[in-house]
Short mmCIF file of N, CA and C in Angstrom, two decimals:
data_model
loop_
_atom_site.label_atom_id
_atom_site.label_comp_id
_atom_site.label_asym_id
_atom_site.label_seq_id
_atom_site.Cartn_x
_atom_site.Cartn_y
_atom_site.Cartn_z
N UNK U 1 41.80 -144.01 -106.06
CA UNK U 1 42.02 -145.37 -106.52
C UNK U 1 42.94 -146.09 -105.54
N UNK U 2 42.65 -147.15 -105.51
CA UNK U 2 43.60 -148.19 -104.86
C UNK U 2 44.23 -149.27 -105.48
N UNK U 3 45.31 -150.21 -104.94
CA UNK U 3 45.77 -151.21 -105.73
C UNK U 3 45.42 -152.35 -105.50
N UNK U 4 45.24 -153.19 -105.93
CA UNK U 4 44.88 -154.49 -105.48
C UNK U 4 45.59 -155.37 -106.28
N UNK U 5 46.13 -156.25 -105.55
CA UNK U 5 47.19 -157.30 -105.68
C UNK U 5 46.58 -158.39 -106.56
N UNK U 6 47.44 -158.91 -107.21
CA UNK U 6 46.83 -160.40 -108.23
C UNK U 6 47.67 -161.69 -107.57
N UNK U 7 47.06 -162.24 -106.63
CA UNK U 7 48.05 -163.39 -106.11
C UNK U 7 47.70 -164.75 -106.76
N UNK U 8 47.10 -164.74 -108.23
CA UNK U 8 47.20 -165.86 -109.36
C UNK U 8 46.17 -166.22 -109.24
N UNK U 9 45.94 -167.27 -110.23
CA UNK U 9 45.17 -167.99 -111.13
C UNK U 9 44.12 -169.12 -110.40
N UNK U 10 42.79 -168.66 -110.72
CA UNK U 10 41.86 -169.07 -110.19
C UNK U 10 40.70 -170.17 -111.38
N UNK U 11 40.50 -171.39 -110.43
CA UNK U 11 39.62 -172.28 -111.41
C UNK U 11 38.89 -172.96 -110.65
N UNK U 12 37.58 -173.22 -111.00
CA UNK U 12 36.46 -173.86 -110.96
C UNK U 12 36.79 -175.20 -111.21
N UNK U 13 37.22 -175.66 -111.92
CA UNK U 13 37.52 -177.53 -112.56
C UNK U 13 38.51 -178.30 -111.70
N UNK U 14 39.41 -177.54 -110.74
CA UNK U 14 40.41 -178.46 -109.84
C UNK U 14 40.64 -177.31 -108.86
N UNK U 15 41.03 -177.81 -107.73
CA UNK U 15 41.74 -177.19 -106.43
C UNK U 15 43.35 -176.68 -106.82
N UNK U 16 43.63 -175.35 -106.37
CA UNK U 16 45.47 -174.75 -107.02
C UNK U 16 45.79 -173.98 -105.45
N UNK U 17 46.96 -173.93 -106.04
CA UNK U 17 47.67 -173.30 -104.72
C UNK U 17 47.74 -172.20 -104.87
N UNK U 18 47.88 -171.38 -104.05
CA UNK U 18 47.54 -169.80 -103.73
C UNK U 18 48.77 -169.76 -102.10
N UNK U 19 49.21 -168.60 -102.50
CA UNK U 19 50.12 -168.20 -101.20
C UNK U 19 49.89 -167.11 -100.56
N UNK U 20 48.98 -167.52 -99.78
CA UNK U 20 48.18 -165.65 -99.02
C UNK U 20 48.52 -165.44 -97.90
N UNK U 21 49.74 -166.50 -97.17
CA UNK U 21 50.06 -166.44 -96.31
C UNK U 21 50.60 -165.05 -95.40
N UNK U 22 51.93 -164.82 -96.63
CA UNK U 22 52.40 -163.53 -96.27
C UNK U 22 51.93 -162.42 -97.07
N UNK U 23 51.33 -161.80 -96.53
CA UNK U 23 51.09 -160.09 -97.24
C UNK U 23 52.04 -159.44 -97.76
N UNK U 24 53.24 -159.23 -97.49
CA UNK U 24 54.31 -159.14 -97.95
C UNK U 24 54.88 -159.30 -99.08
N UNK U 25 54.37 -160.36 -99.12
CA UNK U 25 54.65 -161.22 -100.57
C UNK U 25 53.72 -161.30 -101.75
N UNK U 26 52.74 -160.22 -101.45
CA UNK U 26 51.72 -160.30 -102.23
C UNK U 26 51.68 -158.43 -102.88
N UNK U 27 52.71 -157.92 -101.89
CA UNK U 27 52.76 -156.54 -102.75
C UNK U 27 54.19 -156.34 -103.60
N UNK U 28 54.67 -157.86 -103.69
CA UNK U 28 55.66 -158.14 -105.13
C UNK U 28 55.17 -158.05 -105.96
N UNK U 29 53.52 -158.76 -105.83
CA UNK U 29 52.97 -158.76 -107.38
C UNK U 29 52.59 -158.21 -108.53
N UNK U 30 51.55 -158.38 -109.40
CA UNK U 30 51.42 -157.16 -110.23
C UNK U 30 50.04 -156.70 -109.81
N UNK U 31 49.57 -155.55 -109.63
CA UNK U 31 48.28 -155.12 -109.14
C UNK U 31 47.35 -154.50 -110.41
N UNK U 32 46.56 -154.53 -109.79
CA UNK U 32 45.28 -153.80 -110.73
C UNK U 32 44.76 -152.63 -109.70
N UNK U 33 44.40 -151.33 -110.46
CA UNK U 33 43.49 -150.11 -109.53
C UNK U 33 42.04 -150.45 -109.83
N UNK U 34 41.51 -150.33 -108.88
CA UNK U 34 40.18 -150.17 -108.51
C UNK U 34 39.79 -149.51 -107.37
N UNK U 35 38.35 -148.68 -107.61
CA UNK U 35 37.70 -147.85 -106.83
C UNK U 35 38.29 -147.87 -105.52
N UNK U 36 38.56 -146.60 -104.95
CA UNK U 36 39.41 -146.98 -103.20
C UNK U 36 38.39 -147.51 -102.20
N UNK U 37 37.00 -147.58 -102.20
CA UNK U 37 36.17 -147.56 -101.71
C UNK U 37 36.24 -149.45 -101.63
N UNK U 38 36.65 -150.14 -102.83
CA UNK U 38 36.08 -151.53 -102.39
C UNK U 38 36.96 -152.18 -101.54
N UNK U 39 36.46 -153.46 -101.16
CA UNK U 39 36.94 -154.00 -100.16
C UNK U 39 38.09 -155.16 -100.23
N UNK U 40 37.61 -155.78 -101.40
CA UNK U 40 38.68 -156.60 -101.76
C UNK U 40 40.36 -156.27 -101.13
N UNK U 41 40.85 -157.93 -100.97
CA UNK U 41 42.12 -158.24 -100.34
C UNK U 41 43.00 -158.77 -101.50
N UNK U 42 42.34 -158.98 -102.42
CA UNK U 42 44.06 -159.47 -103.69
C UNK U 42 42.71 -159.55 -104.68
N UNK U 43 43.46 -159.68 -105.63
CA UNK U 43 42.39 -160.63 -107.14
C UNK U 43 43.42 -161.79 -107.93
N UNK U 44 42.14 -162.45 -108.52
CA UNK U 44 42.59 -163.60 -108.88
C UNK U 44 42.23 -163.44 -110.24
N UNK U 45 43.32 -164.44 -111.15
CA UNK U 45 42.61 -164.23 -112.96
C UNK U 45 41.88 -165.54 -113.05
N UNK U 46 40.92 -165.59 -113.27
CA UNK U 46 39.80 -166.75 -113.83
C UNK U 46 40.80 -167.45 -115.14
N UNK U 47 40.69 -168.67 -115.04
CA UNK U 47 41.15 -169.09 -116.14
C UNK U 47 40.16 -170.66 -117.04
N UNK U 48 39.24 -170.47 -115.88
CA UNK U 48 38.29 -171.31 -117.19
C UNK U 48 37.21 -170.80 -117.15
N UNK U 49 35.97 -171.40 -117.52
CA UNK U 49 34.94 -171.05 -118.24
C UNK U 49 33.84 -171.21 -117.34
N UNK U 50 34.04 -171.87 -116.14
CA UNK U 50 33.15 -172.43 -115.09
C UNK U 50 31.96 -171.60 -114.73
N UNK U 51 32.57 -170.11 -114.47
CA UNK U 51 31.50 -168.95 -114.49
C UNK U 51 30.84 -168.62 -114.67
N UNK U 52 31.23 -168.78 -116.33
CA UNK U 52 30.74 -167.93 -117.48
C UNK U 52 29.47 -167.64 -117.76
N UNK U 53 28.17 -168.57 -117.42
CA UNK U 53 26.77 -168.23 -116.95
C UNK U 53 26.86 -167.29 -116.16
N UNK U 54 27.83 -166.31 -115.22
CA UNK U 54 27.62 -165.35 -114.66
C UNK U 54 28.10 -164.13 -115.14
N UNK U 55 28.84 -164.32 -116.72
CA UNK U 55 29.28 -163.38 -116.50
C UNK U 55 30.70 -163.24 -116.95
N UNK U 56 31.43 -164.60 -115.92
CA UNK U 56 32.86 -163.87 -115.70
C UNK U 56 33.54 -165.34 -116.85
N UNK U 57 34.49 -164.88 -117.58
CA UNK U 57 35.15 -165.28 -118.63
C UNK U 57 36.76 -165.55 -118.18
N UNK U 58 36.98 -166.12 -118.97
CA UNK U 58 38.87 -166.47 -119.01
C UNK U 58 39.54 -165.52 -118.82
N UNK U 59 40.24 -165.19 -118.47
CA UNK U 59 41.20 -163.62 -118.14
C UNK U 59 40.52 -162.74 -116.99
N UNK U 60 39.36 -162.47 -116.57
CA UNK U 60 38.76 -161.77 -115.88
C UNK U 60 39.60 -161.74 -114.86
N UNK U 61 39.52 -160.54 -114.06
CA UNK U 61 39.94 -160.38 -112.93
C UNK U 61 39.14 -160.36 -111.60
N UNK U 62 38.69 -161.59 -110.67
CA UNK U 62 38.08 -161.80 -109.78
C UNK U 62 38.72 -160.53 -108.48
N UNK U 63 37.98 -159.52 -108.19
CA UNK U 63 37.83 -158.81 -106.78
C UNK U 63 37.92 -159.89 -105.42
N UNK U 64 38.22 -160.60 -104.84
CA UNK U 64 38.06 -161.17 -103.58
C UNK U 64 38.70 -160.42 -102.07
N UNK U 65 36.93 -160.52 -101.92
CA UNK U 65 37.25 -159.92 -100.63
C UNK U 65 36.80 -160.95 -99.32
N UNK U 66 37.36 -160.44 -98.20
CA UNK U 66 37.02 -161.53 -97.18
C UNK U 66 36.07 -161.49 -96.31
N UNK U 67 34.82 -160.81 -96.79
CA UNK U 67 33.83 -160.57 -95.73
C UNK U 67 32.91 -160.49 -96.96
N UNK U 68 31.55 -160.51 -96.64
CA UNK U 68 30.36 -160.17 -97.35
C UNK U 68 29.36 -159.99 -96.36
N UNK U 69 28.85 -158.42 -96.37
CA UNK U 69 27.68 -158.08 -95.80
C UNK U 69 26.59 -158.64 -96.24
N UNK U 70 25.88 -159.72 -97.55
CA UNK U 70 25.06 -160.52 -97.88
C UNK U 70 25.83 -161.74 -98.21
N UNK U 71 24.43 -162.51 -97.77
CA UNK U 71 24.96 -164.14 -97.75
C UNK U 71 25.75 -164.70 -98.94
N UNK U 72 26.24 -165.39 -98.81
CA UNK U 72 27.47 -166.15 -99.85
C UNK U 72 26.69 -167.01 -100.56
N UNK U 73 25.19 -167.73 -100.36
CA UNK U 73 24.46 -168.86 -100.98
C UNK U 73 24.19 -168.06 -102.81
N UNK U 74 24.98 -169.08 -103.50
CA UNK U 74 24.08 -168.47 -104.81
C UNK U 74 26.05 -167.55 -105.29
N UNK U 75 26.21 -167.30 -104.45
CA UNK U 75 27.52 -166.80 -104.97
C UNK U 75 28.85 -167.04 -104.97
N UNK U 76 30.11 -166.73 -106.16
CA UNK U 76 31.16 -167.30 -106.13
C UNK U 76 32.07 -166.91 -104.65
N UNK U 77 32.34 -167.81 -104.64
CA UNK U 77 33.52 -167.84 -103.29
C UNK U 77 34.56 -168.82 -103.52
N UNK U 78 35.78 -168.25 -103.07
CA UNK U 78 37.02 -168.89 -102.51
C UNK U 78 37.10 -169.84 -101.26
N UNK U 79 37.24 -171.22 -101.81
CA UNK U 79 37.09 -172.35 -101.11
C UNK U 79 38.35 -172.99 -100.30
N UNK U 80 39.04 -173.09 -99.39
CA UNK U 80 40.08 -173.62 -99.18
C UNK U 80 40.20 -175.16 -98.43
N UNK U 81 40.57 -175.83 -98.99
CA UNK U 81 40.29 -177.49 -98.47
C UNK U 81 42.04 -178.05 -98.66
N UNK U 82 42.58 -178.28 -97.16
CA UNK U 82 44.07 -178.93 -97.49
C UNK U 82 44.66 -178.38 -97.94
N UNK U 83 44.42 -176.80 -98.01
CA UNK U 83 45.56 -175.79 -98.43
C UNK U 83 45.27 -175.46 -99.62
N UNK U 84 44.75 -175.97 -100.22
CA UNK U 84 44.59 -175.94 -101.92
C UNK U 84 43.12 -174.86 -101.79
N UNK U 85 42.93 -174.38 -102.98
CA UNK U 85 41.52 -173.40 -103.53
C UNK U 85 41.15 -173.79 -104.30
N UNK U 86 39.72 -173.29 -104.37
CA UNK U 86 38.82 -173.61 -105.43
C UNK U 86 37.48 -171.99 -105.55
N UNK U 87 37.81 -171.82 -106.81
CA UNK U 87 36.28 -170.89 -107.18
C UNK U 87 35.08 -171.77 -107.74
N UNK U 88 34.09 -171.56 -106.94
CA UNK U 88 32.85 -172.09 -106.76
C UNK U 88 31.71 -171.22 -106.29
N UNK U 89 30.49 -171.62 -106.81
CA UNK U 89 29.33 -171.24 -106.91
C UNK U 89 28.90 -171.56 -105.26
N UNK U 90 28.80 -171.22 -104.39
CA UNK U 90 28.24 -171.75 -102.74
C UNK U 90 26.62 -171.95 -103.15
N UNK U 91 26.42 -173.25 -103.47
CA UNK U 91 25.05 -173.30 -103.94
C UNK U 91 24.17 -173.61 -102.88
N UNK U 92 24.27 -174.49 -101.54
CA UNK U 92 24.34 -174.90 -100.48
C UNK U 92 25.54 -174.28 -98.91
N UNK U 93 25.10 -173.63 -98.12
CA UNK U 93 25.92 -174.02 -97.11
C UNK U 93 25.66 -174.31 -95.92
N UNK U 94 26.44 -175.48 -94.93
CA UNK U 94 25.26 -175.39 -93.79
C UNK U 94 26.65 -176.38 -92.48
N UNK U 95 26.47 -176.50 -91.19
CA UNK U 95 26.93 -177.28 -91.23
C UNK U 95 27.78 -178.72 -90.90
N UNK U 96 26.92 -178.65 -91.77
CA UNK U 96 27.46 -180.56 -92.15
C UNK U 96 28.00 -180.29 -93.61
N UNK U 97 27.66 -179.72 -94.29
CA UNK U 97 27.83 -180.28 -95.66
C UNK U 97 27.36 -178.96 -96.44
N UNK U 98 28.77 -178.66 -97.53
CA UNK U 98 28.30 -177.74 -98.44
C UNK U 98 28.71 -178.13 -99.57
N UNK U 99 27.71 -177.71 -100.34
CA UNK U 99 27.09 -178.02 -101.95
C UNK U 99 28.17 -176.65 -102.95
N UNK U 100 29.05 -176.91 -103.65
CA UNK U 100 29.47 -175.84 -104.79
C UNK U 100 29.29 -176.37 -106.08
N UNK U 101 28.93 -175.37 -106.84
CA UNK U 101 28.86 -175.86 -108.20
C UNK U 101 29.04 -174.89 -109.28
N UNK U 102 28.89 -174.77 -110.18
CA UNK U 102 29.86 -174.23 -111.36
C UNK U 102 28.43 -173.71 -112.03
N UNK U 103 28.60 -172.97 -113.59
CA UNK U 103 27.83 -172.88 -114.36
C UNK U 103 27.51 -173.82 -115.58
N UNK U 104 28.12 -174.41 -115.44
CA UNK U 104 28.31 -175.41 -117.04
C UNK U 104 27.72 -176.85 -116.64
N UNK U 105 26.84 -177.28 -117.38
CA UNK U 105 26.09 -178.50 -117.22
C UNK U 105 27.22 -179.87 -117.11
N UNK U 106 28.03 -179.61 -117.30
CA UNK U 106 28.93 -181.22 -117.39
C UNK U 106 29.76 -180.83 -116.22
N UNK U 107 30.02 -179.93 -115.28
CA UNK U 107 30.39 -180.20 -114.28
C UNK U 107 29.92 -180.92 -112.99
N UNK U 108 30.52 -181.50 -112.16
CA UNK U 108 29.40 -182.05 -111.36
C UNK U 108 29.96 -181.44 -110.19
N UNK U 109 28.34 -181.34 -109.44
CA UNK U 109 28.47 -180.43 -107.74
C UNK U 109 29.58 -181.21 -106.78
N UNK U 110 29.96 -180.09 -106.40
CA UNK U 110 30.61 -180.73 -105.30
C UNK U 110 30.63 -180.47 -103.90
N UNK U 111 30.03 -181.89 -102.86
CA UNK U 111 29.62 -181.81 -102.07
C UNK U 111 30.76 -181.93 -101.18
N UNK U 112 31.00 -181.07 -100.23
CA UNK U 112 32.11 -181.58 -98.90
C UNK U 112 31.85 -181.19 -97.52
N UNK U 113 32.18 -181.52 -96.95
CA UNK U 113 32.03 -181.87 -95.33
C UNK U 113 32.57 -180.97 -94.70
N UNK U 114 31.74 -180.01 -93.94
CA UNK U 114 31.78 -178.37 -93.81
C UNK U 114 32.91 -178.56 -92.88
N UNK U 115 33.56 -179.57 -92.04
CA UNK U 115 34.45 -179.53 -91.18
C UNK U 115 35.58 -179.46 -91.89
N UNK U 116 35.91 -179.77 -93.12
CA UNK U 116 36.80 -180.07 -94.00
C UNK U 116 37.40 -178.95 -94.90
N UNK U 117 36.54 -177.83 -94.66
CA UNK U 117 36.54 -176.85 -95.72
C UNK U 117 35.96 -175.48 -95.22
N UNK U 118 36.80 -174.29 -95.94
CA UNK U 118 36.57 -172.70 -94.81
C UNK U 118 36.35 -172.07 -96.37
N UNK U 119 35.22 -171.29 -96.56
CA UNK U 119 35.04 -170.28 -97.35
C UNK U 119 36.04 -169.03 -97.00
N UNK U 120 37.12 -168.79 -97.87
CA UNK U 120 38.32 -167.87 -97.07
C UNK U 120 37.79 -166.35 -97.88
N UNK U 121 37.25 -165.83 -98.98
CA UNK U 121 36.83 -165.39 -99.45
C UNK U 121 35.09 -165.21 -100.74
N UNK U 122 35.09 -163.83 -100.87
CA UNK U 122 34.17 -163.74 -101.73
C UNK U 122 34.09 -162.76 -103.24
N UNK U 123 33.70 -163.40 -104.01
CA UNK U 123 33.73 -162.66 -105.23
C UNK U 123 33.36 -161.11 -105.01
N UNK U 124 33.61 -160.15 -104.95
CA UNK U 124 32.94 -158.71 -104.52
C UNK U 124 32.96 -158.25 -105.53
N UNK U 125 33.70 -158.47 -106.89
CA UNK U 125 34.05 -158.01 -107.97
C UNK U 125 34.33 -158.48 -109.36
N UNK U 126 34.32 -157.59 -110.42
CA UNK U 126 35.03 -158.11 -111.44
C UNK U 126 35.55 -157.57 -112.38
N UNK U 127 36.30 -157.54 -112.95
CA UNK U 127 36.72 -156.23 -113.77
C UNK U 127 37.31 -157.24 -115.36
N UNK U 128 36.82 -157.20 -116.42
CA UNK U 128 36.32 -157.78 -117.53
C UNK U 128 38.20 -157.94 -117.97
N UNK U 129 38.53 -158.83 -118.38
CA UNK U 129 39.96 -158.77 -119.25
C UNK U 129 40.31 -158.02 -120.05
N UNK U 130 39.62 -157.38 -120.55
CA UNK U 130 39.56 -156.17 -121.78
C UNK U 130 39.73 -154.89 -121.17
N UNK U 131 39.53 -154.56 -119.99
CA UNK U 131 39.88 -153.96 -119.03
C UNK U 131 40.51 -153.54 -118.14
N UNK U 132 41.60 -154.82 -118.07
CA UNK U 132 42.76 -154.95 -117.03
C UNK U 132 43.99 -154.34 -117.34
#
Protein backbone atom coordinates (compact mmCIF):
# COMPACT_ATOMS: atom_id res chain seq x y z
CA UNK A 1 0.00 0.00 0.00
CA UNK A 2 0.87 3.50 -0.48
CA UNK A 3 -0.22 6.94 0.77
CA UNK A 4 -1.67 9.41 -1.09
CA UNK A 5 -2.06 12.87 -0.01
CA UNK A 6 -5.55 14.88 0.06
CA UNK A 7 -4.50 18.44 -0.99
CA UNK A 8 -8.52 19.53 -0.75
CA UNK A 9 -11.63 20.08 -2.10
CA UNK A 10 -12.56 19.66 -5.57
CA UNK A 11 -15.72 21.15 -7.71
CA UNK A 12 -17.20 21.14 -10.95
CA UNK A 13 -19.58 24.48 -10.42
CA UNK A 14 -16.57 27.17 -9.81
CA UNK A 15 -12.71 27.36 -10.13
CA UNK A 16 -10.79 26.87 -6.09
CA UNK A 17 -7.45 27.09 -5.09
CA UNK A 18 -5.28 24.21 -4.62
CA UNK A 19 -1.54 24.53 -3.38
CA UNK A 20 0.54 21.85 -5.27
CA UNK A 21 3.21 23.94 -5.42
CA UNK A 22 5.30 22.52 -2.68
CA UNK A 23 5.36 18.76 -2.15
CA UNK A 24 6.40 19.29 1.07
CA UNK A 25 3.52 20.72 2.06
CA UNK A 26 1.37 18.24 0.88
CA UNK A 27 2.84 15.38 3.14
CA UNK A 28 1.34 17.63 6.19
CA UNK A 29 -1.81 16.47 5.02
CA UNK A 30 -4.15 13.81 5.76
CA UNK A 31 -3.64 10.81 3.33
CA UNK A 32 -5.60 7.96 2.16
CA UNK A 33 -3.82 4.18 1.27
CA UNK A 34 -4.28 2.90 -1.92
CA UNK A 35 -2.92 0.08 -4.05
CA UNK A 36 1.11 0.84 -4.31
CA UNK A 37 0.86 0.13 -7.84
CA UNK A 38 -1.32 3.38 -8.78
CA UNK A 39 -0.12 6.35 -10.02
CA UNK A 40 -1.81 9.09 -8.61
CA UNK A 41 0.05 12.38 -7.12
CA UNK A 42 -2.48 13.69 -4.22
CA UNK A 43 -6.45 13.22 -4.11
CA UNK A 44 -9.01 15.54 -3.97
CA UNK A 45 -12.64 15.29 -2.03
CA UNK A 46 -15.46 15.98 -4.60
CA UNK A 47 -17.79 18.17 -3.05
CA UNK A 48 -20.66 18.55 -5.46
CA UNK A 49 -22.72 16.57 -7.52
CA UNK A 50 -21.34 17.55 -11.00
CA UNK A 51 -20.10 13.90 -11.55
CA UNK A 52 -22.47 12.07 -10.29
CA UNK A 53 -23.68 10.60 -13.82
CA UNK A 54 -20.30 8.96 -13.44
CA UNK A 55 -20.40 7.67 -10.55
CA UNK A 56 -18.55 9.91 -8.26
CA UNK A 57 -20.67 11.61 -5.35
CA UNK A 58 -20.01 14.28 -2.56
CA UNK A 59 -17.25 13.08 -0.28
CA UNK A 60 -15.58 10.80 -2.82
CA UNK A 61 -12.12 10.73 -2.98
CA UNK A 62 -10.78 11.71 -6.53
CA UNK A 63 -7.19 9.61 -7.37
CA UNK A 64 -5.38 12.39 -9.57
CA UNK A 65 -2.75 11.51 -11.37
CA UNK A 66 -0.60 13.48 -13.84
CA UNK A 67 -0.25 11.45 -16.83
CA UNK A 68 -2.78 9.18 -18.64
CA UNK A 69 -1.71 6.43 -20.93
CA UNK A 70 -5.42 6.92 -22.69
CA UNK A 71 -6.79 10.02 -23.96
CA UNK A 72 -8.37 12.51 -21.49
CA UNK A 73 -11.55 13.22 -24.14
CA UNK A 74 -14.72 11.95 -22.33
CA UNK A 75 -12.86 12.08 -18.99
CA UNK A 76 -12.62 13.97 -15.65
CA UNK A 77 -9.56 16.09 -15.41
CA UNK A 78 -7.97 18.78 -13.35
CA UNK A 79 -8.16 22.08 -15.09
CA UNK A 80 -5.90 24.94 -14.11
CA UNK A 81 -6.78 28.52 -15.51
CA UNK A 82 -5.08 31.71 -13.45
CA UNK A 83 -4.03 29.51 -10.80
CA UNK A 84 -7.36 28.50 -9.81
CA UNK A 85 -8.88 24.56 -10.64
CA UNK A 86 -11.59 23.11 -11.86
CA UNK A 87 -12.94 19.23 -12.14
CA UNK A 88 -14.39 18.76 -15.46
CA UNK A 89 -15.55 16.36 -17.92
CA UNK A 90 -12.70 17.13 -21.11
CA UNK A 91 -15.55 16.74 -23.51
CA UNK A 92 -13.59 18.47 -26.36
CA UNK A 93 -9.82 19.12 -26.58
CA UNK A 94 -7.86 20.65 -29.25
CA UNK A 95 -5.84 23.56 -29.85
CA UNK A 96 -7.71 26.46 -29.96
CA UNK A 97 -10.37 25.70 -27.76
CA UNK A 98 -11.49 23.17 -25.15
CA UNK A 99 -14.99 22.16 -24.38
CA UNK A 100 -15.56 20.82 -20.33
CA UNK A 101 -18.64 19.88 -19.06
CA UNK A 102 -20.23 18.31 -16.11
CA UNK A 103 -22.97 15.61 -15.75
CA UNK A 104 -26.03 17.49 -14.77
CA UNK A 105 -28.27 19.09 -17.39
CA UNK A 106 -28.39 22.72 -15.89
CA UNK A 107 -24.83 23.13 -16.02
CA UNK A 108 -23.53 24.85 -18.90
CA UNK A 109 -20.23 23.73 -21.02
CA UNK A 110 -17.49 25.47 -20.68
CA UNK A 111 -15.62 26.59 -23.48
CA UNK A 112 -11.92 28.17 -23.06
CA UNK A 113 -9.10 29.08 -25.08
CA UNK A 114 -6.54 26.25 -24.98
CA UNK A 115 -3.79 29.01 -24.57
CA UNK A 116 -5.44 30.01 -21.40
CA UNK A 117 -5.69 26.77 -19.72
CA UNK A 118 -3.26 23.38 -18.89
CA UNK A 119 -5.00 20.08 -18.04
CA UNK A 120 -2.54 19.57 -14.83
CA UNK A 121 -4.11 16.27 -14.01
CA UNK A 122 -6.38 13.16 -14.43
CA UNK A 123 -9.03 11.33 -12.63
CA UNK A 124 -7.16 7.70 -12.40
CA UNK A 125 -9.33 6.93 -9.51
CA UNK A 126 -11.87 6.78 -6.96
CA UNK A 127 -12.41 5.49 -3.82
CA UNK A 128 -16.31 5.89 -2.67
CA UNK A 129 -16.73 8.10 0.81
CA UNK A 130 -17.94 5.17 2.62
CA UNK A 131 -14.66 3.95 2.13
CA UNK A 132 -12.27 6.54 3.08
Amino acid sequence: MKRVFIAGDAYTTHFFDLALDQDEELSLLPSLEVASYHVARFALIMRDDGLSGLGIFPGDALLISDFSMEPVKDRPVLVRQEGQFLVRIAADVNPLECLFTTTREQDTPMLLPSENIRITGVVSGIIPRSSS
